[in-house]
Coordinates of C-alpha atoms in Angstrom, one line a residue:
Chain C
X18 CA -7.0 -70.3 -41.4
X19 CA -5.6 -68.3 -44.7
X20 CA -3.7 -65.4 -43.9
X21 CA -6.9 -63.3 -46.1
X22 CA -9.0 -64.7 -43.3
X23 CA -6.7 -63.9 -40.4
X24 CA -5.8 -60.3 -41.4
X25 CA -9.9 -59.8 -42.0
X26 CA -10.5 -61.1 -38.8
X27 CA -7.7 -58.6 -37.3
X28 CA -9.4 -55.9 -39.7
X29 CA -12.6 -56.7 -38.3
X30 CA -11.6 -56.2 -34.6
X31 CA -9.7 -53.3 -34.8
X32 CA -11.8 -51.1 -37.2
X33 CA -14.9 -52.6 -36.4
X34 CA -16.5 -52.4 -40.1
X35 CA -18.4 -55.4 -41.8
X36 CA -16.1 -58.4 -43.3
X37 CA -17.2 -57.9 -46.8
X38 CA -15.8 -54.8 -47.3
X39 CA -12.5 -55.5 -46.9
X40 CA -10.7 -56.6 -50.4
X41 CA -7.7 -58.1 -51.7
X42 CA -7.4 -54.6 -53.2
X43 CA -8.3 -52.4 -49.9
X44 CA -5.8 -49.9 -49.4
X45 CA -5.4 -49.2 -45.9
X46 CA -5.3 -45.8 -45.3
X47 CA -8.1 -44.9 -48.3
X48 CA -10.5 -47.3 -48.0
X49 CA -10.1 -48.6 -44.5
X50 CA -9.3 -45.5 -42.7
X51 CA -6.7 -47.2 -40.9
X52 CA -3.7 -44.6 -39.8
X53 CA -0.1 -45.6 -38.7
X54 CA -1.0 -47.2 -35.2
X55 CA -3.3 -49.3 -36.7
X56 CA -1.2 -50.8 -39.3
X57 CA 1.3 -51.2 -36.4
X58 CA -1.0 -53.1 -34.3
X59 CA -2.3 -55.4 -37.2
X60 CA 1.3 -56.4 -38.1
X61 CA 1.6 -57.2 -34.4
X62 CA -1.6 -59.0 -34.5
X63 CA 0.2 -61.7 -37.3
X64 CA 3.5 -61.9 -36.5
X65 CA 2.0 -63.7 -33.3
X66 CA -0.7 -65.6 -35.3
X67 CA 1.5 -66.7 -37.8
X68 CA 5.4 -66.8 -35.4
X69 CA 7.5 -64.6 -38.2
X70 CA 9.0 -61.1 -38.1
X71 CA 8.1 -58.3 -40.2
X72 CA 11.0 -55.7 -39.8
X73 CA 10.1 -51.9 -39.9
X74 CA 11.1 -51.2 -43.1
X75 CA 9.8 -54.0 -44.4
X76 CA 6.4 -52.7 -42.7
X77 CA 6.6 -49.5 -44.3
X78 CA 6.2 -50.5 -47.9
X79 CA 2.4 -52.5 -47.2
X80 CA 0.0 -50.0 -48.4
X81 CA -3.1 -52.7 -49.3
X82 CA -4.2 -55.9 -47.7
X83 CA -3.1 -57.9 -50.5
X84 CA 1.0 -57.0 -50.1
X85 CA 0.2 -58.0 -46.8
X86 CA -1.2 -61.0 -47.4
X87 CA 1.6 -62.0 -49.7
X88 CA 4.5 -60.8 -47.8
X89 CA 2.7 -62.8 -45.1
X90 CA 2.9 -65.8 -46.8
X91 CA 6.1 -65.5 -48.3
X92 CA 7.7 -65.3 -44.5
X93 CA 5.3 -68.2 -43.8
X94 CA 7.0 -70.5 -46.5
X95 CA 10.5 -69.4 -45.7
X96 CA 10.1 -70.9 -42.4
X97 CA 8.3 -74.0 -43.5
Chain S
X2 CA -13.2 -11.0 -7.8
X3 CA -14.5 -12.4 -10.9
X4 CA -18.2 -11.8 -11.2
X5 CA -18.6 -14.7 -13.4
X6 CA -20.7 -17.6 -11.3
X7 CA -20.5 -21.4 -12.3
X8 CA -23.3 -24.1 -11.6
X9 CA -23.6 -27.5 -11.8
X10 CA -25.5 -28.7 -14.8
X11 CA -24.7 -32.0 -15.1
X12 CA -23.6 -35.2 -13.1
X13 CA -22.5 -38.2 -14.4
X14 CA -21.0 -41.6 -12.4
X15 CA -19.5 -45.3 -13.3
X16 CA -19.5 -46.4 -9.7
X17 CA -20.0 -48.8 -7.4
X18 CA -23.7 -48.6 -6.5
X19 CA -24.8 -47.2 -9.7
X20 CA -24.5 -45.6 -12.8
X21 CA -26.8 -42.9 -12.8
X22 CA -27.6 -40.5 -10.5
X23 CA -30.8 -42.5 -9.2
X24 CA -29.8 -45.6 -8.3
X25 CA -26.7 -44.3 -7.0
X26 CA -28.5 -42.0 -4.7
X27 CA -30.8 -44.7 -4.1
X28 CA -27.9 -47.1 -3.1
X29 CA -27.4 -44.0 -0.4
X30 CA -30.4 -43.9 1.2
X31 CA -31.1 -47.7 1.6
X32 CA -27.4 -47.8 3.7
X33 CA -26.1 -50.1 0.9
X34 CA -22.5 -50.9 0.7
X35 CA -21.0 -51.3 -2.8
X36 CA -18.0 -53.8 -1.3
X37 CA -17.5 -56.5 -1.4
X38 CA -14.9 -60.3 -2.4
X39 CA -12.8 -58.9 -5.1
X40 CA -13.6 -61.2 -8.0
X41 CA -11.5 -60.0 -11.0
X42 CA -8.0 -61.7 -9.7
X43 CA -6.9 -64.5 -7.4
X44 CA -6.7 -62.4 -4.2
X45 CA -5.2 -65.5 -2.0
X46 CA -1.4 -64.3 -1.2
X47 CA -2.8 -60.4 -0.6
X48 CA -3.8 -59.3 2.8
X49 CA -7.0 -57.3 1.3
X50 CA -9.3 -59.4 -0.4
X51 CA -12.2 -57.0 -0.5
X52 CA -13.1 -53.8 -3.0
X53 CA -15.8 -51.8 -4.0
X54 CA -15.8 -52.9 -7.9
X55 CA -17.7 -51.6 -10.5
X56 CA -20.4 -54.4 -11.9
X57 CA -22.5 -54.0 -14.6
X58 CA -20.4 -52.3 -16.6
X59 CA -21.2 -52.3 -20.7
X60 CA -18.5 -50.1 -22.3
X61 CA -20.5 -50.5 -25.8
X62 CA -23.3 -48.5 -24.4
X63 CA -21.2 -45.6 -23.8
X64 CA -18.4 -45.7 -26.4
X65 CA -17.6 -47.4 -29.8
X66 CA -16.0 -50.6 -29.5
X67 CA -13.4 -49.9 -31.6
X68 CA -12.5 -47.3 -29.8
X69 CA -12.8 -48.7 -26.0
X70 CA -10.3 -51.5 -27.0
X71 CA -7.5 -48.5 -26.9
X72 CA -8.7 -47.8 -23.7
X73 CA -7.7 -48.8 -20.1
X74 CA -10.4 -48.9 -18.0
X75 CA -9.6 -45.9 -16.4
X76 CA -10.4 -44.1 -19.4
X77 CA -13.3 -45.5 -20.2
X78 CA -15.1 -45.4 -17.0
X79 CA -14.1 -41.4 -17.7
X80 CA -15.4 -41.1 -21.1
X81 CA -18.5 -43.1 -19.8
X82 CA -19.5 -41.0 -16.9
X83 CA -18.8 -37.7 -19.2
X84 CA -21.1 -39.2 -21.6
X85 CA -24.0 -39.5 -18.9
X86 CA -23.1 -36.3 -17.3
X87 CA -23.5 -34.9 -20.5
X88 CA -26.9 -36.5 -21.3
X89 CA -27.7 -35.4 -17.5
X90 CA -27.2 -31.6 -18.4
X91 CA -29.2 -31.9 -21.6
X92 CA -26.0 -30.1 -23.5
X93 CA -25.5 -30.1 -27.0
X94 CA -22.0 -29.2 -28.0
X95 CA -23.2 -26.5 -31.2
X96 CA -19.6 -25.7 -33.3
X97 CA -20.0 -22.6 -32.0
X98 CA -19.4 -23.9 -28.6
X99 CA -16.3 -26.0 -29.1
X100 CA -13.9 -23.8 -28.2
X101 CA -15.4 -22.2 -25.2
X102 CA -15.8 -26.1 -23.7
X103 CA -13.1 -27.9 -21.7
X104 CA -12.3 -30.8 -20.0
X105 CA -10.5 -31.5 -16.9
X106 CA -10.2 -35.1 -15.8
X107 CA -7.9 -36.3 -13.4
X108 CA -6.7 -39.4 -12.2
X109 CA -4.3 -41.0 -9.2
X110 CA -2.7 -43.6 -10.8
X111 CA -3.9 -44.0 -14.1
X112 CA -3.7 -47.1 -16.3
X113 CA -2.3 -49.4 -14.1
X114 CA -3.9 -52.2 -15.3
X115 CA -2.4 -51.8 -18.9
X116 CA 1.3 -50.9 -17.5
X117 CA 1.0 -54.4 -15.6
X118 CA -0.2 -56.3 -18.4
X119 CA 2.3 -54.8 -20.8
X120 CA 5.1 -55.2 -18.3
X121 CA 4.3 -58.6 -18.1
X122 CA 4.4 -59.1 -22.2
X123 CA 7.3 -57.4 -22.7
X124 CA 9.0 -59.8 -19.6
X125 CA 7.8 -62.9 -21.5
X126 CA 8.5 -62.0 -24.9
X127 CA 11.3 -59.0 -25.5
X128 CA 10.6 -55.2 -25.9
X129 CA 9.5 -55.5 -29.2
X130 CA 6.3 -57.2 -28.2
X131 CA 4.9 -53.8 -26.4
X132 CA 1.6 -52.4 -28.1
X133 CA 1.9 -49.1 -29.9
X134 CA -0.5 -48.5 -27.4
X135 CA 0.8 -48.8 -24.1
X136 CA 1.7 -45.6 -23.3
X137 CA -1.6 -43.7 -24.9
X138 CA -3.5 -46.3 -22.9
X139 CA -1.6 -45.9 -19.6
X140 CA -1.1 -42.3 -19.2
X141 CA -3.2 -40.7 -16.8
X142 CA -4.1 -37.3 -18.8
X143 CA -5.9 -39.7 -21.4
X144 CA -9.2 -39.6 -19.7
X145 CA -9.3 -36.0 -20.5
X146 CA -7.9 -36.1 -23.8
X147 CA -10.5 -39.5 -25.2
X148 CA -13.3 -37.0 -23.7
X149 CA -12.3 -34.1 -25.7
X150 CA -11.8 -36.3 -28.8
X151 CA -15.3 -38.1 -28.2
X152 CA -17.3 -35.1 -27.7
X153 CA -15.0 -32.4 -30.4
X154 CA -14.7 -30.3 -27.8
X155 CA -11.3 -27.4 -27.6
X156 CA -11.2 -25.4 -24.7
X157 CA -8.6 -25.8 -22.0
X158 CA -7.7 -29.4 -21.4
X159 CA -5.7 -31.3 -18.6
X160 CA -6.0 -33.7 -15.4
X161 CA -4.9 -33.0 -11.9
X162 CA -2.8 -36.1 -10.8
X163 CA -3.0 -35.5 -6.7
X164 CA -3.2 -39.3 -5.6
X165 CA -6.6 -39.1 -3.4
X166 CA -7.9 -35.1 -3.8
X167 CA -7.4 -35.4 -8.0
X168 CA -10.9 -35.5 -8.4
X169 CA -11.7 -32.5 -6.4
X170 CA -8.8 -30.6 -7.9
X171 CA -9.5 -31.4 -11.3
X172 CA -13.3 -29.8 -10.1
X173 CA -11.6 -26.8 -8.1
X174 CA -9.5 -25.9 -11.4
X175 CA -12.0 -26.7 -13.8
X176 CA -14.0 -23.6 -12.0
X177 CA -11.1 -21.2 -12.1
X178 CA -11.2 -21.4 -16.0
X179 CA -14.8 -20.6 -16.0
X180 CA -14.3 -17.9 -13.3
X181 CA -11.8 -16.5 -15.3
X182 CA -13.4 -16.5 -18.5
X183 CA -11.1 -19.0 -20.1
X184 CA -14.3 -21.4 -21.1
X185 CA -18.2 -21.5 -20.3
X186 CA -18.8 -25.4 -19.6
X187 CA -15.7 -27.7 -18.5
X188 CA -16.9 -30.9 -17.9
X189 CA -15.0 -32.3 -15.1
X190 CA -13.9 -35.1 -12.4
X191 CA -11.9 -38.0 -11.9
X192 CA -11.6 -41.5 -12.6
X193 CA -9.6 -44.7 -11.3
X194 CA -9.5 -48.1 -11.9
X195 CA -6.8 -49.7 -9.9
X196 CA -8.5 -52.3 -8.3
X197 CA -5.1 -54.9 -10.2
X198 CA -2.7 -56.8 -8.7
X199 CA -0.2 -54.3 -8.3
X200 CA -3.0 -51.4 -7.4
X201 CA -4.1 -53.4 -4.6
X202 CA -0.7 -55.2 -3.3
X203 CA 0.8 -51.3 -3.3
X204 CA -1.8 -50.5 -0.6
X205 CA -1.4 -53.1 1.0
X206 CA 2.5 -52.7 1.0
X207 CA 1.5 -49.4 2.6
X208 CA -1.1 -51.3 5.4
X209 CA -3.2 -48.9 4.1
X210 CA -6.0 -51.3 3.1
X211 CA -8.9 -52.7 5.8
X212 CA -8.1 -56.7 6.1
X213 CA -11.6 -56.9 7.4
X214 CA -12.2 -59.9 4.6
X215 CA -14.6 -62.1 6.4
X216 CA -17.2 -58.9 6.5
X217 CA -16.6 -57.2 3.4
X218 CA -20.2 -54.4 3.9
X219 CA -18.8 -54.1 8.0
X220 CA -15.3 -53.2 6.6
X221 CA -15.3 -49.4 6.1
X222 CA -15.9 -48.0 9.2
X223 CA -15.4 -43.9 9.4
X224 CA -14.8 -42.3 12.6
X225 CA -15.0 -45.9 14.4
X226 CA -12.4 -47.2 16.8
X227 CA -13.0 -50.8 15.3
X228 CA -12.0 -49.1 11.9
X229 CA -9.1 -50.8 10.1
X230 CA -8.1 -48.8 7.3
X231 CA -9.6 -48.0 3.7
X232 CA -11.1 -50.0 1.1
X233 CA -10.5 -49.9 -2.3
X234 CA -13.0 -48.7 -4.7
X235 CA -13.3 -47.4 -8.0
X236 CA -15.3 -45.7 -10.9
X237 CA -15.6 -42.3 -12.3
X238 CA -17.7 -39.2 -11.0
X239 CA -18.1 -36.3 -13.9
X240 CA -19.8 -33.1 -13.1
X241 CA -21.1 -30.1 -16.0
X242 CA -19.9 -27.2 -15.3
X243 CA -21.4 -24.0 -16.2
X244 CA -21.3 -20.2 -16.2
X245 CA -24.6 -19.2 -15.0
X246 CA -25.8 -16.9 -17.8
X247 CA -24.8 -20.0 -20.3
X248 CA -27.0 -22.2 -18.3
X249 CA -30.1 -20.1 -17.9
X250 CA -29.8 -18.9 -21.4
X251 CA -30.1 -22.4 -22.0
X252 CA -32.8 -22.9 -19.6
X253 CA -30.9 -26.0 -18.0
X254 CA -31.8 -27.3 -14.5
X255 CA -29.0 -26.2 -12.2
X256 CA -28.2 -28.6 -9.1
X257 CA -26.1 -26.3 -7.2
X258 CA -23.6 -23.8 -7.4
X259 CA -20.1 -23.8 -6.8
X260 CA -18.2 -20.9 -4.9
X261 CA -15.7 -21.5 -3.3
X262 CA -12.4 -23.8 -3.9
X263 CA -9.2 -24.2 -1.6
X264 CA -5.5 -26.2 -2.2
X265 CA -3.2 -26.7 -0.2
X266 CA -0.3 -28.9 0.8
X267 CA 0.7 -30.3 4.2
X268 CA 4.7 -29.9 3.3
X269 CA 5.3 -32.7 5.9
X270 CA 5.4 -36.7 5.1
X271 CA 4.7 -38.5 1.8
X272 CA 1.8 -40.4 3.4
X273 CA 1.1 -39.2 6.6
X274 CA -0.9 -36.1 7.6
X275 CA 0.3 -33.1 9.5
X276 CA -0.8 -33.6 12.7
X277 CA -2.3 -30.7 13.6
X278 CA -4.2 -30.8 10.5
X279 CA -3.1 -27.5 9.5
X280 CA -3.1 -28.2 6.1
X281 CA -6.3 -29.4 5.7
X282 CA -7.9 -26.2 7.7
X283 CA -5.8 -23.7 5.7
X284 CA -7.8 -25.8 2.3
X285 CA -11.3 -24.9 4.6
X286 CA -10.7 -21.6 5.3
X287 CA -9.0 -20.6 1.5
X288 CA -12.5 -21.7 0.3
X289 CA -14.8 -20.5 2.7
X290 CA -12.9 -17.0 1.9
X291 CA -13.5 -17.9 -1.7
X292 CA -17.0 -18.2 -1.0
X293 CA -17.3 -15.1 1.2
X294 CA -19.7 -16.6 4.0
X295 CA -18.6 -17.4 7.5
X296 CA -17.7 -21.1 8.8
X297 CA -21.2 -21.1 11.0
X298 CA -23.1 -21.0 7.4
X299 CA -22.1 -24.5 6.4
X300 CA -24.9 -26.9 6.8
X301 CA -22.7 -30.6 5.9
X302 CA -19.3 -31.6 5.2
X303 CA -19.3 -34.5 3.1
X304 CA -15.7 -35.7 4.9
X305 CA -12.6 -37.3 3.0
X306 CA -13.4 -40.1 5.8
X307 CA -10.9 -42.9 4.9
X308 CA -11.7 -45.2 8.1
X309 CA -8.4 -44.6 8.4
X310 CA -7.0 -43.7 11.9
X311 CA -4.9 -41.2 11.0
X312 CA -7.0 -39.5 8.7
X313 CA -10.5 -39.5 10.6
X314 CA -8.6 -37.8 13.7
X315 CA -6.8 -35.7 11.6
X316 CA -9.9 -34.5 9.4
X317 CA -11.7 -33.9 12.5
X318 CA -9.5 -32.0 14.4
X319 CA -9.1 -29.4 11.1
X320 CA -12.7 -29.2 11.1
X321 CA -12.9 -28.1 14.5
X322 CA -10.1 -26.2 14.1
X323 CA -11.5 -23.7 11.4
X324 CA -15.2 -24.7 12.2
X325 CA -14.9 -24.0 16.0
X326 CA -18.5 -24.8 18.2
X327 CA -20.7 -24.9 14.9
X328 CA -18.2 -28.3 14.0
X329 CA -20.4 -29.9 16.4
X330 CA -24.2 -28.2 14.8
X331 CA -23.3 -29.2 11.6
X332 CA -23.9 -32.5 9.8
X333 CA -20.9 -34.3 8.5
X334 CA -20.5 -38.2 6.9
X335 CA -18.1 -39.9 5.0
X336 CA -20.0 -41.9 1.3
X337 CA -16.7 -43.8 1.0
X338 CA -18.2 -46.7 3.6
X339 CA -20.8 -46.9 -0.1
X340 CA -18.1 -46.8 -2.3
X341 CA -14.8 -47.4 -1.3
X342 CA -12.5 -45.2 -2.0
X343 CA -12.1 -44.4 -5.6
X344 CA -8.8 -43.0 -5.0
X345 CA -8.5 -40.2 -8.2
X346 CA -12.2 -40.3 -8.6
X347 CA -13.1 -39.7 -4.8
X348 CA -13.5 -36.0 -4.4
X349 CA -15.4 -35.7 -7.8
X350 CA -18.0 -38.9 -6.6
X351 CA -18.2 -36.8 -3.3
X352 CA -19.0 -33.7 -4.8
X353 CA -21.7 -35.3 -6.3
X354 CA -23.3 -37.1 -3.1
X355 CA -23.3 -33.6 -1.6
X356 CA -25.0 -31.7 -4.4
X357 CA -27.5 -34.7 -4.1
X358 CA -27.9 -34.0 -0.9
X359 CA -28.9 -30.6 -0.9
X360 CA -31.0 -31.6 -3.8
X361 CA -33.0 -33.9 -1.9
X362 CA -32.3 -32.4 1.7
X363 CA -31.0 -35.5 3.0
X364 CA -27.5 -36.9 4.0
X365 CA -26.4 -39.8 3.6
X366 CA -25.5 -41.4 6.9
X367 CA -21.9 -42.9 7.9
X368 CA -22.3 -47.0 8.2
X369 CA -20.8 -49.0 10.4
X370 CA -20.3 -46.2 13.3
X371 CA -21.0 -47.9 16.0
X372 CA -18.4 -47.4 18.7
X373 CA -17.6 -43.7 17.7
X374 CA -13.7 -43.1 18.2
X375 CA -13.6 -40.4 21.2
X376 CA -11.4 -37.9 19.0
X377 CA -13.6 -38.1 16.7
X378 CA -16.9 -36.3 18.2
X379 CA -18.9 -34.7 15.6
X380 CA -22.5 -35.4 14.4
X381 CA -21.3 -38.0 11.8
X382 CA -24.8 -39.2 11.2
X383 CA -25.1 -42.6 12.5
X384 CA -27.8 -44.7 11.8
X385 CA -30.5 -43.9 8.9
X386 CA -29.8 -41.0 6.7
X387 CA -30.8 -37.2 8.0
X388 CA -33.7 -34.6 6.8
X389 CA -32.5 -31.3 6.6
X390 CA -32.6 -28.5 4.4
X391 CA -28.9 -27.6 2.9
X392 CA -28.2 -24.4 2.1
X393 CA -24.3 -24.5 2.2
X394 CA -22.2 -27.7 1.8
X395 CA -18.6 -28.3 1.1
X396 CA -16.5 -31.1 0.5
X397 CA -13.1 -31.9 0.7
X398 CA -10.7 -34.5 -0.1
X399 CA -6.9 -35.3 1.6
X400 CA -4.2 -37.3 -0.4
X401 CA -1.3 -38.9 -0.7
X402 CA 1.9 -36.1 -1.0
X403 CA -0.1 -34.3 1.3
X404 CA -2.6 -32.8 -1.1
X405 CA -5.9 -31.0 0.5
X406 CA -8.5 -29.6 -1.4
X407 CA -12.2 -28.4 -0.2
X408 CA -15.1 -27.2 -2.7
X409 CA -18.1 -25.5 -1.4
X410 CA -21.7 -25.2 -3.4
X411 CA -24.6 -23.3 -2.3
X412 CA -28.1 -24.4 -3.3
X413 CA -28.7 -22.7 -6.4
X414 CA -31.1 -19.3 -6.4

């Protein structure tokens, strides 16, 4: 599964909202109404999925699904 | 004295033999016991293999998904009953009303179940694999702080943590801020859910739990020499409270109302009663005095009756101690043979059984009282429930840390 599809699948469970209206472009906090713990949670949620580490500070910088989903993948092909 | 008078306006329950007041009164009536094989966890190296579980239980029909998944079940059997005791009392929460409406939950243990899972994730794979939510899922005020969030409501919040009386503390509390004009509705109880690994293997640790596994619904046995200790329940009991003049401006049905509360402590042993039961009869007589009516005036006692030794000989003798020759007049049962005991949740499930029965004018019986202990003498009500009309009832809880607490209601007029 792409990490898009992972993280909407995360997205899905923990805010419970409908798949298609979470975009590349969602910000988190605007148009997901996700706060701090949830962000936390979701990070969690792929650094099992995927077996990487995102470090706090690191973490603090993701504002929208799509910096996650390319810092995601970044990690992913460091460790390939 | 105050002059301001609360009523019960609402009751609520995720239990054992029901959740809702009709089929958990029903369950009552038809001598039905709620235990049974503990299913939810391989039980073969524990001594106690039986529990009065919850089954049925839907979280989604109470409580957004999203939001239960942040919950232990502790909490969300709380905010589940609250919802239904809500519905029960017809209230709606106007924003005028928020501030002047609490909530006080409490719970023994609290979320066991996620401290053991969490334990057991951080053991496996380091510290920094513990949820964000651990601790706001574990601690045991969180029932009472989800129920505020979940209904918007502002007045004074908290939970009573007294192992076994929580629930009737959180009630006895809950009706000092109403007395004392600190809110008009406080919707209150308890709530447990530690029927877990570690929840159970603790009591047994303790040989606190019946062993009586071959016979799960012959197991709690009240006041019976063949008794051989408690069984495990759990659930939630929630209760409306109300300031009179709040609930008949309102025009709300009230159950019963509540006068009188008493709390003491043994100051003796962790576990183990005073012996003389003097703690428990000081609780009696600090909420008969409360109530301002004289011992001969209470119709039923709806006891802490463990089927514990200890406790039933204990309980009795404080009855008779503050109760004298009317101990033996009046009509007293233990529910917990129905439900097992829901530790936290216990005194506020109890309350409710009582103010059931003076609604309907029948007690429930005690099951399984078949060879009555000799010390333990009273009209326990063996055998099919009793008709009688119930004017006065009070009911009172004993825990752990030596923790006694009686309420009293009186049928509402």
């Amino acid at each position: 599964m792409s990490v898009f599809e992972e993280l909407k699948k995360i997205i899905v469970e923990i805010k419970d909202i409908p798949e298609e209206d979470i975009q590349l472009e969602s910000k988190f906090a605007e148009d997901l109404e996700a706060d701090s713990l949830d962000i936390v949670e979701m990070l969690m949620l792929l650094e099992e999925q995927f077996d990487i580490q995102i470090p706090e500070e690191e973490a603090a910088k993701l504002k929208t699904v799509k910096q996650v989903v390319e810092y995601v993948e970044a990690r992913i092909n460091e460790n390939a | 004295m105050p002059d301001r008078r609360v009523v019960i306006t609402g009751l609520g329950m995720i239990s054992p033999i029901g959740h809702n007041k009709d089929d958990f009164w029903a369950q009552l009536m038809e001598g039905r016991s709620g235990i049974g094989t503990i299913d939810r966890f391989d039980t073969a190296d524990f001594p106690a293999k039986i529990a009065a579980q919850v089954n049925n239980f839907q979280v989604q029909d109470y409580i957004l998904r999203k939001n239960a998944r942040r919950m232990d079940l502790f909490v969300q059997y709380g905010c589940a009953a609250a919802r239904i005791a809500v519905e029960d009392a017809g209230l709606q929460i106007k924003p005028e009303d928020v501030e002047r409406t609490g909530v006080w939950i409490g719970s023994g243990i609290g979320g066991i179940d996620t401290f053991e899972k969490q334990h057991a994730v951080m053991m496996q794979k380091g510290v920094g694999s513990l949820s964000p939510f651990f601790i706001p899922m574990m601690i045991s005020n969180m029932a009472a702080g989800q129920v505020a969030i979940m209904l918007g409501v502002r007045g004074p919040n908290g939970c009573t943590v007294t192992a076994c009386a929580s629930g009737s503390n959180s009630i006895g509390e809950a009706f000092q801020l109403i007395r004392n004009n600190k809110a008009d509705v406080m919707i209150s109880g308890g709530t447990e859910a530690s029927i877990t690994p570690v929840g159970i293997g603790g009591f047994c640790a303790l040989k606190a739990l019946s062993t009586s596994n071959e016979e799960p619904l012959r197991s709690c046995r009240p006041f019976d020499l063949k008794r051989s200790g408690f069984v495990m329940g759990e659930g939630a009991g929630i209760v409306v409270l109300e300031e009179m003049e709040h609930a008949c401006q309102r025009g709300a049905h009230i159950y019963a109302e509540l006068i009188g509360y008493g709390a003491t402590a043994d100051a003796v042993h962790v576990v183990q009663p005073d012996m003389e039961g003097r703690g428990a009869a000081l609780a009696f007589r600090m909420a008969l005095t409360e109530a301002g009516i004289k011992p001969e005036e209470v119709d039923y006692i709806n006891a802490h009756g463990t089927g514990t030794e200890l406790n039933d000989q204990i309980e009795t003798k404080a009855i008779k101690d503050v109760f004298g020759q009317h101990s033996y007049k009046m009509l007293v049962s233990s529910t917990k043979c129905y439900t097992g005991h829901m530790l936290g949740a216990a005194g506020a499930i109890e309350l409710i059984a009582t103010t059931l029965a003076m609604k309907n004018s029948t007690v429930p019986s005690t099951l399984n009282l078949e060879n009555p202990d000799p010390l333990c003498d009273l009209d326990y009500i063996p055998g099919p429930p009793r008709h009688k009309e119930i004017n006065i009832a009070m009911s009172d809880s004993l825990g752990f840390g030596g923790h006694n607490a009686a309420l009293i209601i009186r049928k509402a007029r």
